[in-house]
Amino acid sequence: MRSTETAPAAKAAGARRSRPLSALADLVRRLAGTRIGLVGLVIVGLLCLAALSAPWLPLHDPLDLMMEHRLEPPGGSFLLGTDEMGRDIFARLVWGARGSLMIGVLTVAIGLLGGLLVGTLSGYYSGTLVESVLLGLMDIFAAIPLLVWAIAIVGIFGTGPVQLGPLLLPNEAKIILLVGMLFIPGLARVAHGLALAEAKADYVAARRLQGAGAWSIMTSDILPNILSPIFVQASVLIGIGIIIEASLSFIGLGVQPPTPSWGGMLADARSLAFSDEWWVATWPGLAIFLAVIGFNLVGDALRTVLDPRRRDGGPAL
């Protein structure tokens, strides 16, 4: 008898677990149904596949100095050529993709968490001291230029790993925290405007009359209704995060040598950018360009498929 009672419950639990996966698959299918979404998914998918499979690909060691193969052009045993130190550019691009994509995604994740928290709280408590304090802090953060942030972080912690109690914080983690904090104000502003509109809706007033608490209303009612536009903004910010990481590495404040990074590869190739050894600077620049274009295309397609007016009334882009 007990087994027959628990069977429907187990089936329902399995259905709940599979629902997010089916929703994700449906979203990917709708994205692929638009031209820009399909192109963006292909670019992002190939970059992610290369980054994830780097340890198992038959690549040269990206740190191996082969001076006898210095500045070899693309072709032969070096698909994209070698740099001034004889290192395989293709191997360094693939391994550099791991760091660039990881930093891009994790910085946006930090920005999302902080932005949603600040934006939802300030929107729900509109007209109160909570809104004034939170939005004032966001204005202060947004007013500080990126380079000032970077110099301050490097001045305090240096460019090497930092020991925080029992934790050894690598330099990449500092970059993730730095850029993630820079993303919070913009996402918080977007979330604030959306949450403010939702907080004034009739269904929220009805929930208050039913005795629902503020936290329950924010997490169960307001937050789910503001996620779609926030995710669209976040997908574009991943590309911006990759650019910021490359910029910091280019000026020596980001990922430190000998760890491969696209910005660091561009910095190493500065003297060769307009020489006969064009490939040294071209490939990392092209990788950054494709990554940013890919995430921007996915963001534009997300905006199309998640906006009912554009989805129902307009043609697929």
PDB file of C-alpha atoms in Angstrom:
ATOM      1  CA  MET A   1       0.000   0.000   0.000  1.00  0.00           C
ATOM      2  CA  ARG A   2       2.825   2.375   0.932  1.00  0.00           C
ATOM      3  CA  SER A   3       4.608   1.759  -2.360  1.00  0.00           C
ATOM      4  CA  THR A   4       1.472   2.625  -4.335  1.00  0.00           C
ATOM      5  CA  GLU A   5       1.109   5.858  -2.342  1.00  0.00           C
ATOM      6  CA  THR A   6       4.699   6.930  -2.799  1.00  0.00           C
ATOM      7  CA  ALA A   7       4.792   6.160  -6.532  1.00  0.00           C
ATOM      8  CA  PRO A   8       2.726   9.208  -7.601  1.00  0.00           C
ATOM      9  CA  ALA A   9       4.748  11.435  -5.270  1.00  0.00           C
ATOM     10  CA  ALA A  10       8.024  10.173  -6.706  1.00  0.00           C
ATOM     11  CA  LYS A  11       6.696  10.666 -10.222  1.00  0.00           C
ATOM     12  CA  ALA A  12       5.658  14.237  -9.397  1.00  0.00           C
ATOM     13  CA  ALA A  13       9.069  14.981  -7.861  1.00  0.00           C
ATOM     14  CA  GLY A  14      10.779  13.661 -10.974  1.00  0.00           C
ATOM     15  CA  ALA A  15       8.558  15.842 -13.132  1.00  0.00           C
ATOM     16  CA  ARG A  16       9.490  18.893 -11.055  1.00  0.00           C
ATOM     17  CA  ARG A  17      13.181  18.100 -11.414  1.00  0.00           C
ATOM     18  CA  SER A  18      12.883  17.659 -15.185  1.00  0.00           C
ATOM     19  CA  ARG A  19      10.843  20.829 -15.669  1.00  0.00           C
ATOM     20  CA  PRO A  20      13.848  23.223 -15.553  1.00  0.00           C
ATOM     21  CA  LEU A  21      15.719  21.040 -18.041  1.00  0.00           C
ATOM     22  CA  SER A  22      12.773  20.937 -20.434  1.00  0.00           C
ATOM     23  CA  ALA A  23      12.343  24.707 -20.085  1.00  0.00           C
ATOM     24  CA  LEU A  24      16.045  25.214 -20.883  1.00  0.00           C
ATOM     25  CA  ALA A  25      15.801  22.898 -23.893  1.00  0.00           C
ATOM     26  CA  ASP A  26      12.732  24.788 -25.100  1.00  0.00           C
ATOM     27  CA  LEU A  27      14.551  28.118 -24.730  1.00  0.00           C
ATOM     28  CA  VAL A  28      17.555  26.848 -26.707  1.00  0.00           C
ATOM     29  CA  ARG A  29      15.210  25.552 -29.403  1.00  0.00           C
ATOM     30  CA  ARG A  30      13.493  28.934 -29.646  1.00  0.00           C
ATOM     31  CA  LEU A  31      16.845  30.715 -29.771  1.00  0.00           C
ATOM     32  CA  ALA A  32      18.005  28.437 -32.582  1.00  0.00           C
ATOM     33  CA  GLY A  33      14.804  29.306 -34.430  1.00  0.00           C
ATOM     34  CA  THR A  34      16.097  32.852 -35.002  1.00  0.00           C
ATOM     35  CA  ARG A  35      18.965  33.526 -37.366  1.00  0.00           C
ATOM     36  CA  ILE A  36      20.970  35.683 -34.969  1.00  0.00           C
ATOM     37  CA  GLY A  37      20.283  33.248 -32.135  1.00  0.00           C
ATOM     38  CA  LEU A  38      21.526  30.303 -34.165  1.00  0.00           C
ATOM     39  CA  VAL A  39      24.733  32.099 -35.148  1.00  0.00           C
ATOM     40  CA  GLY A  40      25.301  33.226 -31.559  1.00  0.00           C
ATOM     41  CA  LEU A  41      24.677  29.744 -30.159  1.00  0.00           C
ATOM     42  CA  VAL A  42      27.107  28.213 -32.666  1.00  0.00           C
ATOM     43  CA  ILE A  43      29.861  30.701 -31.784  1.00  0.00           C
ATOM     44  CA  VAL A  44      29.354  30.413 -28.022  1.00  0.00           C
ATOM     45  CA  GLY A  45      28.953  26.631 -28.249  1.00  0.00           C
ATOM     46  CA  LEU A  46      32.215  26.190 -30.161  1.00  0.00           C
ATOM     47  CA  LEU A  47      34.105  28.419 -27.723  1.00  0.00           C
ATOM     48  CA  CYS A  48      32.703  26.542 -24.726  1.00  0.00           C
ATOM     49  CA  LEU A  49      33.440  23.173 -26.350  1.00  0.00           C
ATOM     50  CA  ALA A  50      37.040  24.179 -27.035  1.00  0.00           C
ATOM     51  CA  ALA A  51      37.507  25.507 -23.505  1.00  0.00           C
ATOM     52  CA  LEU A  52      36.003  22.436 -21.820  1.00  0.00           C
ATOM     53  CA  SER A  53      37.858  19.916 -23.978  1.00  0.00           C
ATOM     54  CA  ALA A  54      41.266  21.636 -23.765  1.00  0.00           C
ATOM     55  CA  PRO A  55      42.817  19.043 -21.389  1.00  0.00           C
ATOM     56  CA  TRP A  56      41.943  16.210 -23.785  1.00  0.00           C
ATOM     57  CA  LEU A  57      42.799  17.851 -27.103  1.00  0.00           C
ATOM     58  CA  PRO A  58      46.107  16.859 -28.760  1.00  0.00           C
ATOM     59  CA  LEU A  59      47.675  20.275 -28.214  1.00  0.00           C
ATOM     60  CA  HIS A  60      51.191  21.482 -27.558  1.00  0.00           C
ATOM     61  CA  ASP A  61      51.874  22.632 -24.022  1.00  0.00           C
ATOM     62  CA  PRO A  62      50.769  26.306 -24.007  1.00  0.00           C
ATOM     63  CA  LEU A  63      53.680  27.135 -21.675  1.00  0.00           C
ATOM     64  CA  ASP A  64      56.344  25.226 -23.621  1.00  0.00           C
ATOM     65  CA  LEU A  65      59.049  27.540 -24.997  1.00  0.00           C
ATOM     66  CA  MET A  66      60.277  26.219 -28.363  1.00  0.00           C
ATOM     67  CA  MET A  67      62.725  28.868 -29.516  1.00  0.00           C
ATOM     68  CA  GLU A  68      63.681  26.778 -32.542  1.00  0.00           C
ATOM     69  CA  HIS A  69      60.101  27.331 -33.783  1.00  0.00           C
ATOM     70  CA  ARG A  70      60.007  31.054 -32.983  1.00  0.00           C
ATOM     71  CA  LEU A  71      57.503  33.081 -35.090  1.00  0.00           C
ATOM     72  CA  GLU A  72      56.586  30.216 -37.388  1.00  0.00           C
ATOM     73  CA  PRO A  73      53.642  31.120 -39.666  1.00  0.00           C
ATOM     74  CA  PRO A  74      50.326  29.231 -39.543  1.00  0.00           C
ATOM     75  CA  GLY A  75      50.383  25.752 -40.996  1.00  0.00           C
ATOM     76  CA  GLY A  76      52.297  22.556 -40.537  1.00  0.00           C
ATOM     77  CA  SER A  77      52.508  21.328 -36.959  1.00  0.00           C
ATOM     78  CA  PHE A  78      51.396  24.735 -35.649  1.00  0.00           C
ATOM     79  CA  LEU A  79      47.886  25.416 -36.922  1.00  0.00           C
ATOM     80  CA  LEU A  80      47.878  29.149 -36.091  1.00  0.00           C
ATOM     81  CA  GLY A  81      51.643  29.660 -35.895  1.00  0.00           C
ATOM     82  CA  THR A  82      53.875  30.466 -32.921  1.00  0.00           C
ATOM     83  CA  ASP A  83      54.725  33.621 -30.987  1.00  0.00           C
ATOM     84  CA  GLU A  84      58.046  35.308 -30.174  1.00  0.00           C
ATOM     85  CA  MET A  85      58.831  32.661 -27.551  1.00  0.00           C
ATOM     86  CA  GLY A  86      58.001  29.741 -29.836  1.00  0.00           C
ATOM     87  CA  ARG A  87      54.762  28.946 -27.997  1.00  0.00           C
ATOM     88  CA  ASP A  88      51.887  27.407 -29.945  1.00  0.00           C
ATOM     89  CA  ILE A  89      49.262  30.138 -30.474  1.00  0.00           C
ATOM     90  CA  PHE A  90      46.369  27.718 -31.000  1.00  0.00           C
ATOM     91  CA  ALA A  91      47.083  25.930 -27.709  1.00  0.00           C
ATOM     92  CA  ARG A  92      47.320  29.253 -25.886  1.00  0.00           C
ATOM     93  CA  LEU A  93      44.036  30.439 -27.428  1.00  0.00           C
ATOM     94  CA  VAL A  94      42.208  27.288 -26.336  1.00  0.00           C
ATOM     95  CA  TRP A  95      43.580  27.390 -22.803  1.00  0.00           C
ATOM     96  CA  GLY A  96      43.036  31.141 -22.642  1.00  0.00           C
ATOM     97  CA  ALA A  97      39.378  30.578 -23.540  1.00  0.00           C
ATOM     98  CA  ARG A  98      38.929  28.664 -20.296  1.00  0.00           C
ATOM     99  CA  GLY A  99      39.960  31.658 -18.221  1.00  0.00           C
ATOM    100  CA  SER A 100      38.150  34.254 -20.325  1.00  0.00           C
ATOM    101  CA  LEU A 101      34.831  32.388 -20.392  1.00  0.00           C
ATOM    102  CA  MET A 102      35.047  31.470 -16.706  1.00  0.00           C
ATOM    103  CA  ILE A 103      35.750  35.071 -15.719  1.00  0.00           C
ATOM    104  CA  GLY A 104      33.005  36.366 -18.027  1.00  0.00           C
ATOM    105  CA  VAL A 105      30.353  34.003 -16.653  1.00  0.00           C
ATOM    106  CA  LEU A 106      31.295  34.261 -12.973  1.00  0.00           C
ATOM    107  CA  THR A 107      31.509  38.054 -13.002  1.00  0.00           C
ATOM    108  CA  VAL A 108      28.008  38.221 -14.447  1.00  0.00           C
ATOM    109  CA  ALA A 109      26.812  35.697 -11.849  1.00  0.00           C
ATOM    110  CA  ILE A 110      28.090  37.976  -9.072  1.00  0.00           C
ATOM    111  CA  GLY A 111      26.530  40.989 -10.767  1.00  0.00           C
ATOM    112  CA  LEU A 112      23.223  39.129 -11.125  1.00  0.00           C
ATOM    113  CA  LEU A 113      23.055  38.079  -7.484  1.00  0.00           C
ATOM    114  CA  GLY A 114      23.971  41.515  -6.177  1.00  0.00           C
ATOM    115  CA  GLY A 115      21.882  43.403  -8.724  1.00  0.00           C
ATOM    116  CA  LEU A 116      18.754  41.316  -8.177  1.00  0.00           C
ATOM    117  CA  LEU A 117      19.057  41.601  -4.402  1.00  0.00           C
ATOM    118  CA  VAL A 118      19.598  45.374  -4.405  1.00  0.00           C
ATOM    119  CA  GLY A 119      17.107  46.062  -7.189  1.00  0.00           C
ATOM    120  CA  THR A 120      14.310  43.954  -5.730  1.00  0.00           C
ATOM    121  CA  LEU A 121      14.733  45.365  -2.223  1.00  0.00           C
ATOM    122  CA  SER A 122      14.914  48.977  -3.396  1.00  0.00           C
ATOM    123  CA  GLY A 123      11.963  48.526  -5.748  1.00  0.00           C
ATOM    124  CA  TYR A 124       9.762  46.887  -3.136  1.00  0.00           C
ATOM    125  CA  TYR A 125      10.628  49.479  -0.480  1.00  0.00           C
ATOM    126  CA  SER A 126      10.242  52.414  -2.877  1.00  0.00           C
ATOM    127  CA  GLY A 127      10.073  55.806  -1.188  1.00  0.00           C
ATOM    128  CA  THR A 128      11.749  54.599   1.995  1.00  0.00           C
ATOM    129  CA  LEU A 129      15.219  54.965   3.479  1.00  0.00           C
ATOM    130  CA  VAL A 130      16.075  51.494   2.156  1.00  0.00           C
ATOM    131  CA  GLU A 131      15.683  52.665  -1.445  1.00  0.00           C
ATOM    132  CA  SER A 132      17.669  55.864  -0.862  1.00  0.00           C
ATOM    133  CA  VAL A 133      20.597  54.082   0.805  1.00  0.00           C
ATOM    134  CA  LEU A 134      20.819  51.215  -1.684  1.00  0.00           C
ATOM    135  CA  LEU A 135      20.541  53.371  -4.803  1.00  0.00           C
ATOM    136  CA  GLY A 136      22.969  55.901  -3.317  1.00  0.00           C
ATOM    137  CA  LEU A 137      25.544  53.148  -2.816  1.00  0.00           C
ATOM    138  CA  MET A 138      25.001  51.980  -6.388  1.00  0.00           C
ATOM    139  CA  ASP A 139      25.612  55.515  -7.666  1.00  0.00           C
ATOM    140  CA  ILE A 140      28.898  55.649  -5.746  1.00  0.00           C
ATOM    141  CA  PHE A 141      30.044  52.307  -7.175  1.00  0.00           C
ATOM    142  CA  ALA A 142      29.039  53.300 -10.708  1.00  0.00           C
ATOM    143  CA  ALA A 143      30.934  56.605 -10.472  1.00  0.00           C
ATOM    144  CA  ILE A 144      34.325  54.936  -9.911  1.00  0.00           C
ATOM    145  CA  PRO A 145      36.106  54.157 -13.232  1.00  0.00           C
ATOM    146  CA  LEU A 146      37.281  50.624 -13.927  1.00  0.00           C
ATOM    147  CA  LEU A 147      40.963  51.536 -14.058  1.00  0.00           C
ATOM    148  CA  VAL A 148      40.753  53.217 -10.642  1.00  0.00           C
ATOM    149  CA  TRP A 149      39.158  50.067  -9.227  1.00  0.00           C
ATOM    150  CA  ALA A 150      41.877  47.910 -10.785  1.00  0.00           C
ATOM    151  CA  ILE A 151      44.736  50.080  -9.513  1.00  0.00           C
ATOM    152  CA  ALA A 152      43.200  50.146  -6.029  1.00  0.00           C
ATOM    153  CA  ILE A 153      42.821  46.358  -5.925  1.00  0.00           C
ATOM    154  CA  VAL A 154      46.357  45.794  -7.219  1.00  0.00           C
ATOM    155  CA  GLY A 155      47.728  48.392  -4.800  1.00  0.00           C
ATOM    156  CA  ILE A 156      46.077  46.677  -1.847  1.00  0.00           C
ATOM    157  CA  PHE A 157      46.521  43.019  -2.764  1.00  0.00           C
ATOM    158  CA  GLY A 158      49.205  42.986  -5.469  1.00  0.00           C
ATOM    159  CA  THR A 159      49.033  40.875  -8.629  1.00  0.00           C
ATOM    160  CA  GLY A 160      49.749  37.537  -6.990  1.00  0.00           C
ATOM    161  CA  PRO A 161      47.622  35.198  -4.863  1.00  0.00           C
ATOM    162  CA  VAL A 162      46.222  36.587  -1.610  1.00  0.00           C
ATOM    163  CA  GLN A 163      45.992  34.636   1.637  1.00  0.00           C
ATOM    164  CA  LEU A 164      42.629  35.249   3.326  1.00  0.00           C
ATOM    165  CA  GLY A 165      42.694  33.134   6.467  1.00  0.00           C
ATOM    166  CA  PRO A 166      42.710  29.480   5.383  1.00  0.00           C
ATOM    167  CA  LEU A 167      41.899  30.417   1.756  1.00  0.00           C
ATOM    168  CA  LEU A 168      44.470  31.203  -0.924  1.00  0.00           C
ATOM    169  CA  LEU A 169      42.715  33.594  -3.306  1.00  0.00           C
ATOM    170  CA  PRO A 170      44.261  33.460  -6.815  1.00  0.00           C
ATOM    171  CA  ASN A 171      44.592  36.549  -8.967  1.00  0.00           C
ATOM    172  CA  GLU A 172      41.740  35.373 -11.218  1.00  0.00           C
ATOM    173  CA  ALA A 173      39.389  35.388  -8.222  1.00  0.00           C
ATOM    174  CA  LYS A 174      40.279  39.030  -7.537  1.00  0.00           C
ATOM    175  CA  ILE A 175      39.428  39.910 -11.143  1.00  0.00           C
ATOM    176  CA  ILE A 176      36.093  38.084 -10.867  1.00  0.00           C
ATOM    177  CA  LEU A 177      35.172  39.946  -7.679  1.00  0.00           C
ATOM    178  CA  LEU A 178      36.328  43.284  -9.118  1.00  0.00           C
ATOM    179  CA  VAL A 179      34.409  43.047 -12.390  1.00  0.00           C
ATOM    180  CA  GLY A 180      31.407  41.415 -10.709  1.00  0.00           C
ATOM    181  CA  MET A 181      31.099  44.382  -8.345  1.00  0.00           C
ATOM    182  CA  LEU A 182      31.223  46.734 -11.341  1.00  0.00           C
ATOM    183  CA  PHE A 183      28.250  44.924 -12.895  1.00  0.00           C
ATOM    184  CA  ILE A 184      26.037  45.201  -9.803  1.00  0.00           C
ATOM    185  CA  PRO A 185      24.979  48.885 -10.186  1.00  0.00           C
ATOM    186  CA  GLY A 186      23.755  48.564 -13.770  1.00  0.00           C
ATOM    187  CA  LEU A 187      21.838  45.357 -13.129  1.00  0.00           C
ATOM    188  CA  ALA A 188      20.471  46.783  -9.873  1.00  0.00           C
ATOM    189  CA  ARG A 189      19.091  49.809 -11.741  1.00  0.00           C
ATOM    190  CA  VAL A 190      17.329  47.568 -14.264  1.00  0.00           C
ATOM    191  CA  ALA A 191      15.979  45.294 -11.522  1.00  0.00           C
ATOM    192  CA  HIS A 192      14.871  48.314  -9.483  1.00  0.00           C
ATOM    193  CA  GLY A 193      12.751  49.710 -12.307  1.00  0.00           C
ATOM    194  CA  LEU A 194      11.137  46.347 -12.990  1.00  0.00           C
ATOM    195  CA  ALA A 195      10.550  45.545  -9.312  1.00  0.00           C
ATOM    196  CA  LEU A 196       9.087  49.008  -8.738  1.00  0.00           C
ATOM    197  CA  ALA A 197       6.470  48.401 -11.436  1.00  0.00           C
ATOM    198  CA  GLU A 198       5.659  44.927 -10.098  1.00  0.00           C
ATOM    199  CA  ALA A 199       5.385  46.161  -6.492  1.00  0.00           C
ATOM    200  CA  LYS A 200       2.577  48.505  -7.557  1.00  0.00           C
ATOM    201  CA  ALA A 201       0.632  45.757  -9.342  1.00  0.00           C
ATOM    202  CA  ASP A 202      -2.766  44.617  -8.074  1.00  0.00           C
ATOM    203  CA  TYR A 203      -1.669  41.040  -7.457  1.00  0.00           C
ATOM    204  CA  VAL A 204       1.011  42.249  -5.007  1.00  0.00           C
ATOM    205  CA  ALA A 205      -1.605  44.293  -3.127  1.00  0.00           C
ATOM    206  CA  ALA A 206      -3.806  41.197  -3.004  1.00  0.00           C
ATOM    207  CA  ARG A 207      -0.929  39.160  -1.597  1.00  0.00           C
ATOM    208  CA  ARG A 208      -0.395  41.746   1.138  1.00  0.00           C
ATOM    209  CA  LEU A 209      -4.096  41.564   2.044  1.00  0.00           C
ATOM    210  CA  GLN A 210      -3.725  37.791   2.323  1.00  0.00           C
ATOM    211  CA  GLY A 211      -1.046  38.335   4.964  1.00  0.00           C
ATOM    212  CA  ALA A 212       1.999  37.398   2.870  1.00  0.00           C
ATOM    213  CA  GLY A 213       5.285  38.773   4.186  1.00  0.00           C
ATOM    214  CA  ALA A 214       7.606  41.074   2.268  1.00  0.00           C
ATOM    215  CA  TRP A 215      10.249  38.403   1.678  1.00  0.00           C
ATOM    216  CA  SER A 216       7.658  35.933   0.402  1.00  0.00           C
ATOM    217  CA  ILE A 217       6.222  38.496  -2.020  1.00  0.00           C
ATOM    218  CA  MET A 218       9.659  39.496  -3.306  1.00  0.00           C
ATOM    219  CA  THR A 219      10.921  35.950  -3.867  1.00  0.00           C
ATOM    220  CA  SER A 220       7.703  34.245  -4.976  1.00  0.00           C
ATOM    221  CA  ASP A 221       5.941  36.980  -6.953  1.00  0.00           C
ATOM    222  CA  ILE A 222       8.165  39.897  -7.938  1.00  0.00           C
ATOM    223  CA  LEU A 223      11.474  38.148  -8.628  1.00  0.00           C
ATOM    224  CA  PRO A 224      10.168  35.524 -11.118  1.00  0.00           C
ATOM    225  CA  ASN A 225       8.451  38.265 -13.123  1.00  0.00           C
ATOM    226  CA  ILE A 226      11.573  40.390 -13.587  1.00  0.00           C
ATOM    227  CA  LEU A 227      14.081  37.670 -14.466  1.00  0.00           C
ATOM    228  CA  SER A 228      13.604  37.587 -18.252  1.00  0.00           C
ATOM    229  CA  PRO A 229      14.811  41.146 -19.007  1.00  0.00           C
ATOM    230  CA  ILE A 230      17.590  40.760 -16.446  1.00  0.00           C
ATOM    231  CA  PHE A 231      18.862  37.595 -18.154  1.00  0.00           C
ATOM    232  CA  VAL A 232      18.874  39.413 -21.497  1.00  0.00           C
ATOM    233  CA  GLN A 233      21.049  42.146 -20.000  1.00  0.00           C
ATOM    234  CA  ALA A 234      23.293  39.581 -18.304  1.00  0.00           C
ATOM    235  CA  SER A 235      23.970  37.664 -21.529  1.00  0.00           C
ATOM    236  CA  VAL A 236      25.344  40.846 -23.110  1.00  0.00           C
ATOM    237  CA  LEU A 237      27.425  41.599 -20.006  1.00  0.00           C
ATOM    238  CA  ILE A 238      29.292  38.295 -20.403  1.00  0.00           C
ATOM    239  CA  GLY A 239      30.880  39.692 -23.556  1.00  0.00           C
ATOM    240  CA  ILE A 240      31.667  42.946 -21.767  1.00  0.00           C
ATOM    241  CA  GLY A 241      33.248  40.959 -18.926  1.00  0.00           C
ATOM    242  CA  ILE A 242      35.505  39.202 -21.430  1.00  0.00           C
ATOM    243  CA  ILE A 243      36.567  42.585 -22.853  1.00  0.00           C
ATOM    244  CA  ILE A 244      37.288  43.979 -19.371  1.00  0.00           C
ATOM    245  CA  GLU A 245      39.358  40.925 -18.433  1.00  0.00           C
ATOM    246  CA  ALA A 246      41.307  41.181 -21.684  1.00  0.00           C
ATOM    247  CA  SER A 247      41.862  44.908 -21.098  1.00  0.00           C
ATOM    248  CA  LEU A 248      43.170  44.344 -17.575  1.00  0.00           C
ATOM    249  CA  SER A 249      45.469  41.567 -18.785  1.00  0.00           C
ATOM    250  CA  PHE A 250      46.645  43.809 -21.636  1.00  0.00           C
ATOM    251  CA  ILE A 251      47.879  46.472 -19.192  1.00  0.00           C
ATOM    252  CA  GLY A 252      49.331  43.889 -16.800  1.00  0.00           C
ATOM    253  CA  LEU A 253      46.670  44.059 -14.075  1.00  0.00           C
ATOM    254  CA  GLY A 254      44.726  40.934 -15.027  1.00  0.00           C
ATOM    255  CA  VAL A 255      45.719  37.296 -15.499  1.00  0.00           C
ATOM    256  CA  GLN A 256      49.452  37.089 -14.855  1.00  0.00           C
ATOM    257  CA  PRO A 257      52.031  35.280 -17.030  1.00  0.00           C
ATOM    258  CA  PRO A 258      52.710  32.525 -17.781  1.00  0.00           C
ATOM    259  CA  THR A 259      48.978  31.677 -17.579  1.00  0.00           C
ATOM    260  CA  PRO A 260      47.551  32.100 -21.106  1.00  0.00           C
ATOM    261  CA  SER A 261      44.999  34.880 -21.568  1.00  0.00           C
ATOM    262  CA  TRP A 262      43.714  36.567 -24.694  1.00  0.00           C
ATOM    263  CA  GLY A 263      44.517  40.044 -23.399  1.00  0.00           C
ATOM    264  CA  GLY A 264      47.991  38.955 -22.346  1.00  0.00           C
ATOM    265  CA  MET A 265      48.611  37.463 -25.790  1.00  0.00           C
ATOM    266  CA  LEU A 266      47.641  40.784 -27.371  1.00  0.00           C
ATOM    267  CA  ALA A 267      49.993  42.627 -25.022  1.00  0.00           C
ATOM    268  CA  ASP A 268      52.866  40.310 -25.968  1.00  0.00           C
ATOM    269  CA  ALA A 269      52.142  40.906 -29.667  1.00  0.00           C
ATOM    270  CA  ARG A 270      52.005  44.720 -29.550  1.00  0.00           C
ATOM    271  CA  SER A 271      55.330  45.152 -31.303  1.00  0.00           C
ATOM    272  CA  LEU A 272      54.315  42.707 -34.047  1.00  0.00           C
ATOM    273  CA  ALA A 273      50.810  44.010 -34.786  1.00  0.00           C
ATOM    274  CA  PHE A 274      51.824  45.749 -38.045  1.00  0.00           C
ATOM    275  CA  SER A 275      54.784  43.568 -38.970  1.00  0.00           C
ATOM    276  CA  ASP A 276      55.068  40.579 -41.282  1.00  0.00           C
ATOM    277  CA  GLU A 277      54.237  38.311 -38.314  1.00  0.00           C
ATOM    278  CA  TRP A 278      50.554  39.323 -38.468  1.00  0.00           C
ATOM    279  CA  TRP A 279      49.249  36.096 -36.945  1.00  0.00           C
ATOM    280  CA  VAL A 280      50.642  36.733 -33.453  1.00  0.00           C
ATOM    281  CA  ALA A 281      48.220  39.600 -32.751  1.00  0.00           C
ATOM    282  CA  THR A 282      45.424  38.660 -35.164  1.00  0.00           C
ATOM    283  CA  TRP A 283      44.266  35.398 -33.594  1.00  0.00           C
ATOM    284  CA  PRO A 284      43.770  36.569 -29.975  1.00  0.00           C
ATOM    285  CA  GLY A 285      42.067  39.732 -31.240  1.00  0.00           C
ATOM    286  CA  LEU A 286      39.765  37.638 -33.421  1.00  0.00           C
ATOM    287  CA  ALA A 287      38.974  35.329 -30.488  1.00  0.00           C
ATOM    288  CA  ILE A 288      37.895  38.284 -28.317  1.00  0.00           C
ATOM    289  CA  PHE A 289      35.847  39.697 -31.201  1.00  0.00           C
ATOM    290  CA  LEU A 290      34.026  36.405 -31.847  1.00  0.00           C
ATOM    291  CA  ALA A 291      33.315  35.804 -28.159  1.00  0.00           C
ATOM    292  CA  VAL A 292      31.794  39.261 -27.719  1.00  0.00           C
ATOM    293  CA  ILE A 293      29.780  39.011 -30.950  1.00  0.00           C
ATOM    294  CA  GLY A 294      28.515  35.551 -29.976  1.00  0.00           C
ATOM    295  CA  PHE A 295      27.205  36.611 -26.576  1.00  0.00           C
ATOM    296  CA  ASN A 296      25.721  39.818 -28.013  1.00  0.00           C
ATOM    297  CA  LEU A 297      23.844  37.826 -30.655  1.00  0.00           C
ATOM    298  CA  VAL A 298      22.520  35.444 -27.998  1.00  0.00           C
ATOM    299  CA  GLY A 299      21.403  38.444 -25.944  1.00  0.00           C
ATOM    300  CA  ASP A 300      19.580  39.990 -28.908  1.00  0.00           C
ATOM    301  CA  ALA A 301      17.889  36.673 -29.670  1.00  0.00           C
ATOM    302  CA  LEU A 302      16.883  36.283 -26.021  1.00  0.00           C
ATOM    303  CA  ARG A 303      15.287  39.715 -26.139  1.00  0.00           C
ATOM    304  CA  THR A 304      13.293  38.600 -29.175  1.00  0.00           C
ATOM    305  CA  VAL A 305      12.055  35.245 -27.878  1.00  0.00           C
ATOM    306  CA  LEU A 306      11.277  36.486 -24.356  1.00  0.00           C
ATOM    307  CA  ASP A 307       9.342  39.581 -25.490  1.00  0.00           C
ATOM    308  CA  PRO A 308       5.787  38.460 -26.366  1.00  0.00           C
ATOM    309  CA  ARG A 309       5.174  41.503 -28.571  1.00  0.00           C
ATOM    310  CA  ARG A 310       8.271  40.921 -30.687  1.00  0.00           C
ATOM    311  CA  ARG A 311       7.829  37.135 -30.643  1.00  0.00           C
ATOM    312  CA  ASP A 312       4.212  37.173 -31.802  1.00  0.00           C
ATOM    313  CA  GLY A 313       4.160  40.240 -33.985  1.00  0.00           C
ATOM    314  CA  GLY A 314       7.489  40.271 -35.777  1.00  0.00           C
ATOM    315  CA  PRO A 315       9.443  37.913 -37.979  1.00  0.00           C
ATOM    316  CA  ALA A 316      12.333  35.838 -36.703  1.00  0.00           C
ATOM    317  CA  LEU A 317      15.548  37.795 -36.975  1.00  0.00           C
TER     318      LEU A 317
END
